[in-house]
Short mmCIF file of C-alpha atoms in Angstrom, two decimals:
data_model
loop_
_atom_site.label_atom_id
_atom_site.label_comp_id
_atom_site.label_asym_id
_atom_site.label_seq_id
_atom_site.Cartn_x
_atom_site.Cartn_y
_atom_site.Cartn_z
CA UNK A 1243 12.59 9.71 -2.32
CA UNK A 1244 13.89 7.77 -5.41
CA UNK A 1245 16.48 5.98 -2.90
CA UNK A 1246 13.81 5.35 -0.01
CA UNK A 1247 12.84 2.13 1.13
CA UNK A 1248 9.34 1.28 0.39
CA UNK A 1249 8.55 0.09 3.90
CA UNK A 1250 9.32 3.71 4.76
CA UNK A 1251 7.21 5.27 2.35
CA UNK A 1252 4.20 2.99 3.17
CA UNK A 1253 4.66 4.00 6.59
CA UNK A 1254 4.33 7.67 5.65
CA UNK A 1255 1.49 7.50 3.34
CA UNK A 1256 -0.40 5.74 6.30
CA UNK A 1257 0.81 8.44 8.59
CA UNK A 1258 -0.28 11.40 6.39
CA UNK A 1259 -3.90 9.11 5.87
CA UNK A 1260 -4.38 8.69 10.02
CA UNK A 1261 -3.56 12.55 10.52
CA UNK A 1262 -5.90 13.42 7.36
CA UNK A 1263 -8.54 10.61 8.80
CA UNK A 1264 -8.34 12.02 12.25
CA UNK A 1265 -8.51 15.72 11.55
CA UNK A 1266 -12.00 15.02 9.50
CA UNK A 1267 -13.51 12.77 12.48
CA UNK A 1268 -12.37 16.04 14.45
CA UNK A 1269 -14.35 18.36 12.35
CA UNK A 1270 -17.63 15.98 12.45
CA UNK A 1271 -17.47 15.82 15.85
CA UNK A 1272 -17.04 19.60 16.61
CA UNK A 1273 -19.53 20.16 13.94
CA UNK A 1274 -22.53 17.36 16.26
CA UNK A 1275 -21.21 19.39 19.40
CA UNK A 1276 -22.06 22.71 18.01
CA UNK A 1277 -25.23 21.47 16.95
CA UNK A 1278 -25.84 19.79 20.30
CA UNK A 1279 -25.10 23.32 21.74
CA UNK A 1280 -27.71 24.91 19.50
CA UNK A 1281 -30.40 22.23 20.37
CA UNK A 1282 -33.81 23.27 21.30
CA UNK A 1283 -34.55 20.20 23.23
CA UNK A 1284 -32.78 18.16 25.80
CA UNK A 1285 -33.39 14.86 23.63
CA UNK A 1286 -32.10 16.27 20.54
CA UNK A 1287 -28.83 18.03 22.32
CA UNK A 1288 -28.30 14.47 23.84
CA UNK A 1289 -28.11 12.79 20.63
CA UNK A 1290 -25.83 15.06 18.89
CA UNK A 1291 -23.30 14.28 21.93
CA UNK A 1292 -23.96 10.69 21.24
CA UNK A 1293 -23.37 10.82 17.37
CA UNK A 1294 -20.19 12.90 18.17
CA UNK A 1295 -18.78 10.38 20.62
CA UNK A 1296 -19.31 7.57 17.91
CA UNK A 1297 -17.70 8.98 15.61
CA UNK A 1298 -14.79 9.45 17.29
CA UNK A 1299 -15.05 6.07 18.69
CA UNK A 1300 -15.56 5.12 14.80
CA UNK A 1301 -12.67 7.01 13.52
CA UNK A 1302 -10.35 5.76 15.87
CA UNK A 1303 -11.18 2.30 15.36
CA UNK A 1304 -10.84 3.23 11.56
CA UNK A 1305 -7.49 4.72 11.89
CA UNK A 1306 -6.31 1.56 14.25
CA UNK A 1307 -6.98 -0.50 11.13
CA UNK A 1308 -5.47 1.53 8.95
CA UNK A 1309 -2.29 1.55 10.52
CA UNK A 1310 -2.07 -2.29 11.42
CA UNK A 1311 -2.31 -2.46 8.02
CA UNK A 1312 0.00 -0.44 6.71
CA UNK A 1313 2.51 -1.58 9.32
CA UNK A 1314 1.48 -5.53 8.23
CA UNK A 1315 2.30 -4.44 4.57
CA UNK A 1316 5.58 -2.62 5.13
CA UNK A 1317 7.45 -5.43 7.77
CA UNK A 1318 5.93 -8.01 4.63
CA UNK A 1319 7.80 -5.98 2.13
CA UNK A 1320 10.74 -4.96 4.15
CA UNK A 1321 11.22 -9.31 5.00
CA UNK A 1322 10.65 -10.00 1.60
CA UNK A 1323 13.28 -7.84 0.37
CA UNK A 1324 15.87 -9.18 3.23
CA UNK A 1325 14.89 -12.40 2.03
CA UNK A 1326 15.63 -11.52 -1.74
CA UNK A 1327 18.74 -9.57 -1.14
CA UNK A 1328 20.20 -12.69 1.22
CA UNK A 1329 19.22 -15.59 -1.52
CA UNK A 1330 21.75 -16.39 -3.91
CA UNK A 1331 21.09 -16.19 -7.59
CA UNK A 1332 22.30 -19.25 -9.26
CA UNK A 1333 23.03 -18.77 -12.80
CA UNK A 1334 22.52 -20.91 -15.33
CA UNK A 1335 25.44 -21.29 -18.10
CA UNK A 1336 24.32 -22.24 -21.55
CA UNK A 1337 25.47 -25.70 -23.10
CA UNK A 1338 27.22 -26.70 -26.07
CA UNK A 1339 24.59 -28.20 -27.30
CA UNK A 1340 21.92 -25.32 -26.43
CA UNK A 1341 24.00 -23.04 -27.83
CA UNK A 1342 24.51 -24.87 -31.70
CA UNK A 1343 20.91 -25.43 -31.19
CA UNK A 1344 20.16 -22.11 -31.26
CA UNK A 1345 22.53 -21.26 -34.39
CA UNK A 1346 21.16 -24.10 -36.39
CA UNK A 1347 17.53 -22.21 -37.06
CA UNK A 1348 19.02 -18.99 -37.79
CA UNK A 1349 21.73 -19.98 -40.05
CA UNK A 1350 18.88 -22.35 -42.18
CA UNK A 1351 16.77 -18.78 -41.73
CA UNK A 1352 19.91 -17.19 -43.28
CA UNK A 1353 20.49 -19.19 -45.87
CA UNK A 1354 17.07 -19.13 -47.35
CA UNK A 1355 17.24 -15.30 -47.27
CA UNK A 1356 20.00 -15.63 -49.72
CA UNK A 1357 18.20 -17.70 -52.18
CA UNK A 1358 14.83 -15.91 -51.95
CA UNK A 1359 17.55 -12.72 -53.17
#
């Protein structure tokens, strides 16, 4: 995975968090239809349906948003990296003059290590 894209691997991670979202919505819901089964009253077996329906309706909204995002973040990232890779680097060439500049301070540092000796 060293190699891989990160576009790819944001992709994934959002994958394996809308499976892992989806699965636990699942559970919830089985868990308020099981309940709704085991209701005494009509009222109360009604409203277990109705808190299982929402939140399914919940976590598929949830996951929706979770995956436009992730897919907003990794075209972003993939475009900026196009973008990057397809700009040219200019490089900048040092001067005569930067370049004595720069030897002047060290040379002065130099020879005032030699006297301090």
């Amino acid at each position: 995975m060293a190699e891989a894209d990160l576009d790819v691997v944001i992709r994934q991670l959002a994958r394996q968090l809308h499976t892992g979202l989806m699965t636990r919505a699942k559970e919830r819901r089985d868990r308020f239809n099981g309940l709704a089964a085991k209701a005494k009253g009509k009222e109360t077996g009604e409203r277990f349906k109705m808190l299982a329906k929402a939140t399914m309706e919940q976590a598929t909204a949830a996951a929706k948003r979770l995956q436009m995002s992730a897919d907003n973040v990794a075209d972003s990232y993939a475009r900026s990296m196009r973008l990057a890779a397809s700009t040219p680097v200019a490089v900048k060439e040092k001067t005569v003059k930067e370049k004595t500049a720069k030897e002047k301070p060290a040379k002065a540092m130099a020879k005032k290590a030699k006297k301090a000796k």
